[in-house]
Coordinates of C-alpha atoms and ligand atoms in Angstrom, one line a residue:
M1 CA 180.7 -30.2 -147.6
K2 CA 182.1 -32.4 -144.9
F3 CA 182.0 -36.2 -144.9
G4 CA 182.4 -38.1 -141.7
G5 CA 184.1 -41.4 -141.1
T6 CA 181.2 -43.6 -142.0
S7 CA 180.6 -41.5 -145.2
V8 CA 184.1 -42.4 -146.3
G9 CA 184.1 -45.9 -144.6
D10 CA 185.0 -47.9 -147.7
A11 CA 185.2 -47.6 -151.4
T12 CA 181.5 -47.7 -151.9
C13 CA 180.8 -45.0 -149.4
I14 CA 183.6 -42.9 -150.8
R15 CA 182.1 -43.2 -154.3
R16 CA 178.7 -42.3 -153.0
S17 CA 180.1 -39.2 -151.2
A18 CA 182.2 -38.2 -154.1
R19 CA 179.2 -38.3 -156.4
I20 CA 177.4 -35.9 -154.0
V21 CA 180.3 -33.5 -154.4
S22 CA 180.8 -33.9 -158.1
E23 CA 177.0 -33.2 -158.7
A24 CA 177.1 -30.1 -156.5
A25 CA 180.3 -29.0 -158.2
K26 CA 178.5 -28.7 -161.5
Q27 CA 176.7 -25.7 -160.2
H28 CA 178.6 -24.4 -157.2
R29 CA 182.0 -23.9 -155.9
V30 CA 182.5 -26.7 -153.5
T31 CA 185.2 -27.5 -150.9
A32 CA 185.1 -31.0 -149.4
V33 CA 186.4 -31.8 -145.9
V34 CA 187.0 -35.4 -145.1
S35 CA 187.4 -37.4 -141.9
A36 CA 189.5 -40.6 -141.6
M37 CA 187.9 -43.8 -142.8
S38 CA 185.7 -44.9 -139.9
G39 CA 187.5 -46.5 -137.0
V40 CA 191.0 -45.5 -138.3
T41 CA 191.6 -42.7 -135.8
N42 CA 190.8 -45.0 -132.8
R43 CA 193.2 -47.7 -134.2
L44 CA 195.9 -45.1 -134.7
I45 CA 195.6 -43.9 -131.1
D46 CA 195.4 -47.4 -129.6
A47 CA 198.6 -48.4 -131.4
A48 CA 200.3 -45.2 -130.2
H49 CA 199.6 -46.1 -126.6
Q50 CA 200.9 -49.6 -127.2
A51 CA 204.1 -48.2 -128.7
K52 CA 204.4 -46.0 -125.7
R53 CA 204.5 -49.1 -123.6
G54 CA 207.5 -50.3 -125.7
D55 CA 205.5 -52.5 -128.1
R56 CA 207.3 -52.3 -131.5
E57 CA 204.9 -54.6 -133.3
A58 CA 201.6 -52.7 -132.9
G59 CA 202.6 -49.8 -135.1
K60 CA 204.0 -52.1 -137.7
A61 CA 200.9 -54.2 -137.8
L62 CA 198.6 -51.2 -138.0
T63 CA 200.7 -49.6 -140.7
E64 CA 200.4 -52.8 -142.8
A65 CA 196.6 -53.0 -142.2
L66 CA 196.2 -49.4 -143.2
R67 CA 198.2 -49.8 -146.3
K68 CA 196.0 -52.7 -147.3
Q69 CA 192.8 -50.9 -146.5
H70 CA 193.6 -47.7 -148.3
L71 CA 195.2 -49.3 -151.3
E72 CA 192.2 -51.5 -151.7
A73 CA 189.8 -48.6 -151.6
L74 CA 192.0 -46.7 -154.1
D75 CA 192.0 -49.7 -156.4
A76 CA 188.3 -50.1 -156.3
L77 CA 187.8 -46.4 -157.0
T78 CA 190.2 -45.7 -159.7
G79 CA 190.6 -47.2 -163.2
S80 CA 193.5 -45.6 -164.9
P81 CA 197.1 -45.8 -163.7
E82 CA 197.5 -42.1 -164.1
G83 CA 194.8 -41.7 -161.4
K84 CA 196.2 -44.3 -159.2
I85 CA 200.0 -44.1 -159.2
P86 CA 200.5 -40.6 -157.7
V87 CA 198.0 -41.4 -154.9
Q88 CA 199.7 -44.7 -154.2
R89 CA 202.9 -42.8 -153.9
R90 CA 201.3 -40.3 -151.5
I91 CA 199.9 -43.1 -149.4
E92 CA 203.3 -44.7 -149.1
E93 CA 204.9 -41.4 -148.0
I94 CA 202.3 -41.0 -145.3
L95 CA 202.7 -44.6 -144.1
A96 CA 206.5 -44.2 -144.0
E97 CA 205.9 -41.2 -141.7
A98 CA 203.6 -43.4 -139.6
S99 CA 206.3 -46.1 -139.2
R100 CA 208.8 -43.5 -138.1
L101 CA 206.4 -42.0 -135.6
Y102 CA 205.6 -45.4 -134.1
E103 CA 209.2 -46.5 -134.0
G104 CA 210.3 -43.4 -132.3
T105 CA 207.5 -43.7 -129.8
A106 CA 208.4 -47.3 -129.0
L107 CA 212.0 -46.5 -128.8
L108 CA 211.6 -43.6 -126.4
R109 CA 208.6 -45.1 -124.6
E110 CA 207.3 -41.6 -124.6
L111 CA 204.2 -40.2 -126.3
T112 CA 204.0 -36.4 -126.2
P113 CA 200.7 -34.7 -127.1
R114 CA 202.5 -33.3 -130.1
T115 CA 203.4 -36.8 -131.3
L116 CA 200.0 -38.1 -130.6
D117 CA 198.6 -35.4 -132.8
A118 CA 201.0 -36.3 -135.6
I119 CA 199.8 -40.0 -135.3
S120 CA 196.1 -39.4 -134.9
S121 CA 195.9 -37.2 -137.9
L122 CA 197.3 -39.8 -140.3
G123 CA 193.8 -41.2 -141.1
E124 CA 192.6 -37.9 -142.6
R125 CA 195.8 -37.5 -144.5
L126 CA 195.4 -40.9 -146.0
C127 CA 191.8 -40.4 -146.9
A128 CA 191.9 -37.0 -148.7
P129 CA 194.0 -38.1 -151.7
I130 CA 191.7 -41.1 -152.2
F131 CA 188.7 -39.0 -152.1
A132 CA 190.2 -36.6 -154.6
A133 CA 191.0 -39.5 -156.9
A134 CA 187.4 -40.7 -156.6
L135 CA 186.3 -37.2 -157.7
A136 CA 188.5 -37.4 -160.7
E137 CA 187.0 -40.7 -161.8
L138 CA 183.6 -39.0 -161.8
G139 CA 184.9 -36.2 -164.0
A140 CA 185.4 -33.6 -161.4
R141 CA 188.7 -32.1 -160.6
G142 CA 189.7 -32.7 -157.0
D143 CA 192.9 -31.6 -155.3
A144 CA 193.9 -33.1 -151.9
I145 CA 195.1 -30.4 -149.4
E146 CA 196.3 -30.8 -145.9
A147 CA 194.7 -28.4 -143.5
T148 CA 198.1 -27.6 -141.9
E149 CA 198.3 -25.2 -144.9
L150 CA 194.9 -23.6 -144.1
I151 CA 193.8 -23.8 -140.4
M152 CA 196.0 -21.9 -138.0
T153 CA 195.6 -22.8 -134.3
D154 CA 197.0 -22.2 -130.9
S155 CA 199.4 -24.9 -129.8
F156 CA 197.2 -26.8 -127.4
H157 CA 197.8 -30.3 -128.8
G158 CA 194.8 -32.6 -128.7
G159 CA 192.2 -29.8 -128.7
A160 CA 193.6 -26.8 -130.4
E161 CA 191.6 -23.6 -131.0
P162 CA 191.6 -22.0 -134.4
L163 CA 192.8 -18.5 -135.0
A164 CA 190.1 -17.0 -137.3
E165 CA 192.0 -14.2 -139.0
A166 CA 195.1 -16.1 -139.8
T167 CA 193.0 -19.0 -141.1
R168 CA 191.0 -16.7 -143.2
G169 CA 194.0 -15.3 -144.9
K170 CA 195.7 -18.6 -145.5
S171 CA 192.5 -20.4 -146.7
Q172 CA 191.5 -17.7 -149.2
K173 CA 194.9 -17.4 -150.6
R174 CA 195.4 -21.2 -151.0
L175 CA 191.8 -22.3 -152.0
G176 CA 190.5 -19.2 -153.7
P177 CA 192.4 -19.7 -157.0
L178 CA 191.5 -23.4 -157.1
L179 CA 187.8 -22.7 -156.5
K180 CA 187.9 -20.1 -159.2
E181 CA 189.2 -22.7 -161.7
G182 CA 186.4 -25.1 -160.8
I183 CA 188.7 -27.4 -158.8
V184 CA 187.3 -29.0 -155.6
P185 CA 189.8 -28.8 -152.8
V186 CA 189.6 -32.0 -150.7
V187 CA 190.8 -30.9 -147.3
T188 CA 191.8 -33.1 -144.4
G189 CA 189.4 -32.5 -141.4
F190 CA 190.5 -32.6 -137.8
I191 CA 193.9 -31.0 -138.4
G192 CA 195.5 -27.6 -138.1
A193 CA 198.9 -26.1 -137.5
A194 CA 200.4 -24.0 -134.8
A195 CA 202.5 -20.9 -135.5
D196 CA 205.7 -23.0 -135.4
G197 CA 204.3 -25.2 -138.1
A198 CA 203.6 -28.2 -135.8
L199 CA 200.5 -30.2 -136.7
T200 CA 197.7 -29.8 -134.2
T201 CA 194.3 -31.5 -133.9
L202 CA 191.0 -29.9 -133.0
G203 CA 189.9 -32.6 -130.6
R204 CA 188.2 -36.0 -131.3
G205 CA 185.4 -35.6 -133.8
G206 CA 186.8 -32.3 -134.9
S207 CA 186.3 -32.6 -138.6
D208 CA 182.8 -31.0 -138.2
Y209 CA 184.6 -28.1 -136.7
S210 CA 187.1 -28.0 -139.5
A211 CA 184.2 -27.7 -142.0
T212 CA 182.7 -24.7 -140.3
I213 CA 186.0 -23.0 -139.7
L214 CA 186.7 -23.3 -143.4
G215 CA 183.2 -22.4 -144.4
A216 CA 183.5 -19.2 -142.4
A217 CA 187.0 -18.5 -143.7
L218 CA 185.7 -18.8 -147.3
D219 CA 182.5 -16.9 -146.7
A220 CA 180.5 -20.0 -147.8
D221 CA 176.8 -19.7 -148.6
E222 CA 176.2 -22.9 -146.7
I223 CA 177.9 -25.7 -144.9
I224 CA 176.7 -29.2 -145.3
I225 CA 177.7 -31.9 -142.8
W226 CA 177.1 -35.2 -144.5
T227 CA 176.8 -38.0 -141.9
D228 CA 175.1 -41.3 -141.4
V229 CA 171.9 -40.1 -139.8
D230 CA 169.0 -38.2 -141.4
G231 CA 169.6 -35.0 -139.4
V232 CA 169.0 -33.8 -135.9
L233 CA 166.4 -36.0 -134.2
T234 CA 163.9 -35.3 -131.5
A235 CA 165.7 -38.0 -129.4
D236 CA 168.1 -40.9 -129.8
P237 CA 166.2 -43.4 -131.9
R238 CA 167.9 -46.3 -130.2
L239 CA 166.2 -45.3 -127.1
V240 CA 163.0 -43.7 -128.4
S241 CA 161.6 -45.6 -131.4
D242 CA 159.3 -42.8 -132.6
A243 CA 162.0 -40.1 -132.7
R244 CA 161.7 -37.9 -135.8
T245 CA 164.0 -35.7 -137.8
I246 CA 163.7 -32.0 -137.0
P247 CA 163.5 -30.0 -140.3
E248 CA 164.9 -26.7 -138.9
I249 CA 166.4 -25.6 -135.7
S250 CA 168.4 -22.7 -134.4
Y251 CA 172.1 -22.6 -133.8
R252 CA 171.5 -22.3 -130.1
E253 CA 169.2 -25.4 -130.0
A254 CA 171.6 -27.4 -132.1
A255 CA 174.5 -26.3 -129.9
E256 CA 172.6 -27.3 -126.8
L257 CA 171.9 -30.7 -128.3
A258 CA 175.5 -31.2 -129.5
Y259 CA 176.8 -30.2 -126.1
F260 CA 174.6 -32.6 -124.4
G261 CA 175.7 -35.5 -126.3
A262 CA 173.5 -35.9 -129.3
K263 CA 176.5 -37.1 -131.2
V264 CA 175.5 -35.5 -134.5
L265 CA 177.9 -32.6 -134.2
H266 CA 181.1 -31.8 -132.4
P267 CA 180.1 -29.2 -129.7
K268 CA 182.2 -26.4 -131.1
T269 CA 181.0 -26.9 -134.7
L270 CA 178.5 -24.1 -134.9
R271 CA 180.7 -21.4 -133.4
P272 CA 182.3 -20.2 -136.6
A273 CA 179.0 -20.2 -138.5
V274 CA 177.1 -18.0 -136.1
P275 CA 178.7 -14.5 -136.7
A276 CA 178.2 -14.8 -140.4
S277 CA 174.8 -16.5 -140.1
I278 CA 175.9 -19.3 -142.5
P279 CA 173.2 -22.0 -142.5
V280 CA 174.6 -25.4 -141.5
W281 CA 172.9 -28.6 -142.8
I282 CA 173.0 -32.0 -141.3
R283 CA 172.3 -34.6 -144.1
N284 CA 172.6 -38.3 -144.6
S285 CA 175.2 -39.3 -147.3
F286 CA 173.5 -42.7 -147.4
A287 CA 170.1 -41.1 -148.2
P288 CA 170.9 -37.8 -150.0
E289 CA 167.3 -37.6 -151.2
K290 CA 166.2 -36.7 -147.7
A291 CA 166.2 -33.0 -146.8
G292 CA 168.0 -33.3 -143.5
T293 CA 168.0 -30.6 -140.8
K294 CA 168.8 -27.0 -141.5
I295 CA 170.4 -25.0 -138.7
T296 CA 169.9 -21.3 -138.9
A297 CA 170.0 -18.3 -136.6
K298 CA 166.3 -18.3 -136.0
G299 CA 165.3 -21.9 -136.4
K300 CA 161.6 -22.5 -136.8
S301 CA 159.2 -22.5 -133.9
I302 CA 156.9 -25.3 -133.2
G303 CA 154.2 -25.5 -130.6
G304 CA 155.0 -26.1 -126.9
G305 CA 158.5 -24.8 -127.2
V306 CA 160.3 -28.1 -126.7
K307 CA 162.1 -29.3 -129.7
A308 CA 164.2 -32.2 -128.7
L309 CA 165.6 -34.3 -125.9
T310 CA 169.0 -35.5 -125.4
A311 CA 171.0 -37.6 -122.9
I312 CA 174.6 -37.6 -122.1
R313 CA 175.8 -40.8 -120.5
D314 CA 179.6 -40.9 -120.3
V315 CA 179.7 -38.5 -117.4
A316 CA 180.2 -38.5 -113.7
L317 CA 178.8 -36.3 -110.9
I318 CA 181.3 -34.8 -108.5
S319 CA 180.3 -33.1 -105.4
V320 CA 182.3 -30.9 -103.0
G321 CA 180.7 -29.9 -99.8
G322 CA 179.9 -30.3 -96.2
P323 CA 178.3 -28.0 -93.6
G324 CA 181.7 -26.2 -93.2
I325 CA 181.6 -24.6 -96.6
V326 CA 178.7 -22.4 -95.8
G327 CA 179.9 -18.8 -96.1
V328 CA 183.3 -19.8 -97.4
T329 CA 183.3 -17.8 -100.5
D330 CA 186.2 -19.3 -102.4
V331 CA 185.1 -22.9 -102.6
V332 CA 183.3 -22.4 -105.9
G333 CA 186.1 -20.4 -107.4
R334 CA 188.7 -22.9 -106.4
T335 CA 186.6 -25.9 -107.5
F336 CA 186.2 -24.6 -111.0
S337 CA 189.7 -23.2 -111.4
T338 CA 190.9 -26.7 -110.6
T339 CA 188.7 -28.2 -113.3
A340 CA 189.7 -25.4 -115.7
E341 CA 193.3 -26.2 -115.2
L342 CA 192.7 -29.7 -116.5
R343 CA 190.6 -28.3 -119.3
A344 CA 187.9 -30.6 -118.0
E345 CA 184.7 -29.2 -119.4
V346 CA 181.9 -28.8 -116.8
L347 CA 178.6 -29.9 -118.3
L348 CA 176.2 -28.9 -115.5
I349 CA 176.5 -27.2 -112.2
S350 CA 174.0 -27.1 -109.4
Q351 CA 174.3 -25.5 -106.0
S352 CA 171.6 -25.2 -103.4
S353 CA 171.2 -22.0 -101.5
S354 CA 172.2 -23.6 -98.2
Q355 CA 175.6 -23.9 -99.9
N356 CA 176.2 -27.3 -98.3
D357 CA 177.1 -28.8 -101.5
I358 CA 178.3 -27.9 -105.0
C359 CA 177.8 -30.6 -107.5
F360 CA 178.8 -30.6 -111.1
I361 CA 179.2 -33.0 -114.0
V362 CA 182.3 -33.7 -116.1
A363 CA 183.0 -36.3 -118.8
K364 CA 184.0 -39.7 -117.4
A365 CA 187.3 -39.3 -119.1
H366 CA 188.1 -36.4 -116.8
S367 CA 186.4 -37.6 -113.7
Q368 CA 189.4 -39.4 -112.0
S369 CA 191.8 -36.6 -112.7
A370 CA 189.3 -34.0 -111.6
L371 CA 188.7 -35.9 -108.4
A372 CA 192.4 -36.2 -107.6
A373 CA 193.1 -32.6 -108.4
L374 CA 190.2 -31.4 -106.2
R375 CA 191.5 -33.5 -103.3
R376 CA 194.9 -32.0 -103.7
E377 CA 193.4 -28.5 -104.0
F378 CA 191.3 -28.9 -100.9
E379 CA 193.8 -31.0 -98.9
Q380 CA 194.0 -28.5 -96.0
D381 CA 190.3 -27.9 -96.0
L382 CA 189.6 -31.6 -95.8
A383 CA 192.0 -31.9 -93.0
H384 CA 190.3 -29.2 -91.1
E385 CA 186.9 -30.4 -92.1
V386 CA 185.9 -27.1 -93.8
V387 CA 185.2 -29.4 -96.7
D388 CA 184.0 -32.8 -95.5
H389 CA 183.5 -34.7 -98.7
I390 CA 184.7 -34.7 -102.3
T391 CA 182.9 -37.6 -104.0
M392 CA 182.3 -38.9 -107.5
D393 CA 179.4 -40.9 -108.8
P394 CA 179.9 -42.4 -112.3
E395 CA 176.5 -44.2 -112.5
I396 CA 174.5 -41.2 -113.6
A397 CA 173.5 -39.4 -116.8
I398 CA 172.2 -36.0 -117.8
V399 CA 168.9 -35.6 -119.7
A400 CA 168.2 -32.3 -121.3
V401 CA 164.9 -30.9 -122.7
V402 CA 165.9 -28.4 -125.4
G403 CA 163.9 -25.7 -127.2
E404 CA 164.6 -22.1 -127.8
N405 CA 160.9 -21.1 -127.6
M406 CA 160.4 -22.6 -124.2
R407 CA 161.8 -19.3 -123.0
G408 CA 158.9 -17.5 -121.5
T409 CA 156.6 -20.5 -121.9
P410 CA 155.6 -21.4 -118.4
G411 CA 154.9 -24.9 -117.4
V412 CA 157.7 -26.7 -119.3
A413 CA 159.6 -27.5 -116.2
G414 CA 156.4 -28.5 -114.4
R415 CA 155.3 -30.8 -117.2
T416 CA 158.8 -32.3 -117.4
F417 CA 159.1 -33.2 -113.7
H418 CA 155.5 -34.2 -113.4
C419 CA 155.8 -36.8 -116.1
L420 CA 159.1 -38.1 -114.7
G421 CA 157.5 -38.3 -111.3
Q422 CA 154.7 -40.3 -112.6
E423 CA 157.2 -42.8 -114.1
G424 CA 158.9 -43.0 -110.8
V425 CA 162.2 -41.5 -112.2
N426 CA 164.2 -40.0 -109.3
I427 CA 165.9 -36.7 -110.0
I428 CA 169.3 -36.2 -108.5
A429 CA 170.1 -32.6 -109.6
I430 CA 168.5 -30.0 -111.8
A431 CA 169.9 -27.0 -113.8
Q432 CA 168.3 -24.5 -116.0
G433 CA 170.4 -21.8 -117.6
S434 CA 168.9 -18.3 -117.6
S435 CA 168.9 -18.5 -121.4
E436 CA 166.0 -20.9 -120.8
T437 CA 166.8 -22.9 -123.9
N438 CA 167.3 -26.1 -121.9
I439 CA 166.3 -27.7 -118.7
S440 CA 168.7 -30.4 -117.7
F441 CA 168.5 -32.9 -114.9
V442 CA 170.6 -35.7 -113.6
V443 CA 169.2 -39.2 -113.2
S444 CA 170.7 -42.5 -112.5
D445 CA 172.1 -44.1 -115.7
H446 CA 169.6 -46.9 -115.7
A447 CA 166.6 -44.5 -115.8
V448 CA 167.7 -42.6 -118.9
K449 CA 165.5 -44.5 -121.4
Q450 CA 162.5 -44.2 -119.2
A451 CA 163.0 -40.5 -118.7
L452 CA 163.4 -39.9 -122.4
L453 CA 160.3 -41.9 -123.3
A454 CA 158.2 -40.1 -120.8
A455 CA 159.2 -36.6 -121.9
H456 CA 159.0 -37.5 -125.6
R457 CA 155.4 -38.6 -125.0
E458 CA 154.6 -35.6 -122.8
F459 CA 155.7 -33.1 -125.3
G460 CA 154.2 -34.9 -128.3
L461 CA 157.6 -34.9 -130.1
A462 CA 156.7 -37.8 -132.4
N463 CA 153.9 -35.8 -134.0
S464 CA 154.7 -32.2 -133.7
Q465 CA 157.4 -32.0 -136.4
P466 CA 156.4 -31.2 -139.9
G467 CA 158.2 -33.1 -142.6
Ligands
LIG501 N1 188.9 -38.7 -137.4 C1 188.8 -37.8 -136.2 C2 188.1 -38.6 -135.1 O1 187.8 -39.7 -135.2 C3 188.0 -36.6 -136.5 C4 186.6 -36.8 -137.0 O2 186.2 -37.9 -137.4 O3 185.8 -35.9 -137.0 O4 188.1 -38.1 -134.0
MG502 MG1 184.2 -39.0 -136.9

């Protein structure tokens, strides 16, 4: 069971989440994975950047604020000094480390990816012992464990990849005996360790991924991601008021949705669960009576084939082209080797057969560096007008229509574009993978809501979902 930042946001939330775990632990072997208290990771990272600029106060101020916040939560959650004192001591140890990291950064005015990982992981490390203490108050036995002991990764700081076999060995050896004794391991999400022992992180929002990595390593029967929404919805309810919870969807559909910015899951979350077909649930820790969404290999088919819509907004469209690139075979290859070198994930690609233009989408966070790198890569071609433009448009968004059963269902694309046309929504680029599980298109950012409303209505998504 994984609990996200809002599910451990304060003492009340932690108690509610701990109760979910302690109830489940009466009947099952449960491992808990926790995020940092909500907002903490952002604050840690902001202060790290301030320290890098030489600011010696930001880290101090944040360390103080975190001490107060975590000790207050601990106080509210624990009654007896035996429960409290060891956790207080642990919190102080972690905060002392925080102070040293911030001081070192401010002194050197240097923030390496490795140091940034050490800093950004502090929130999870502070939270896990408090959660374990909350379990103890409820009569369960919890044991806080840092995932550096369990999840082995490569050494790509800031977005490390897990090493499945090594993780399996470590996790079973360390957690197996605890689980057998009825103890609930409370593991820090987001964190792993490289072969040299250095702490790594799995990328922002990576605690979901931690949960499925561990679930797979422990051969779990199921993985439950407890969050602050009811499950996977047919569309973002802030934009589409009659969006509904989807009772069951397939790994593939959920991955498409996650990838395309339905912020319920970290995009890599489902990968570890797929080979072993472990069901992954998305449930609301604030409303545990609701069933949530179950993600399985097959999903459950509903009429029409379209299951959900999603939009991704913090993105930019880059285009590389000009008449000169016709017949130049290496432009595509060089374009994407350049983005790959930056580890800038490409979310959508479209190229017309005239080959005048290749356009693709990257996260806004990567757009400036991608643009600069492409201009360097094609410097000569630009000078000789083989490539006549490399441009970037940040005022756009991707909308995706997702559903595994639309494969082989003719007419979905037609209906989609027809209804958008009727709304007067202009389409800038289109892509459909040959897997046919999604049709995605690029629209101007201000047309997103209109596009979602039109397609939600067209495919009857407010009514078609049972449950
Ligand atoms: N605390 C980390 C973050 O905010 C990981 C997570 O919450 O999943 O990115
Ligand atoms: Mg989070």
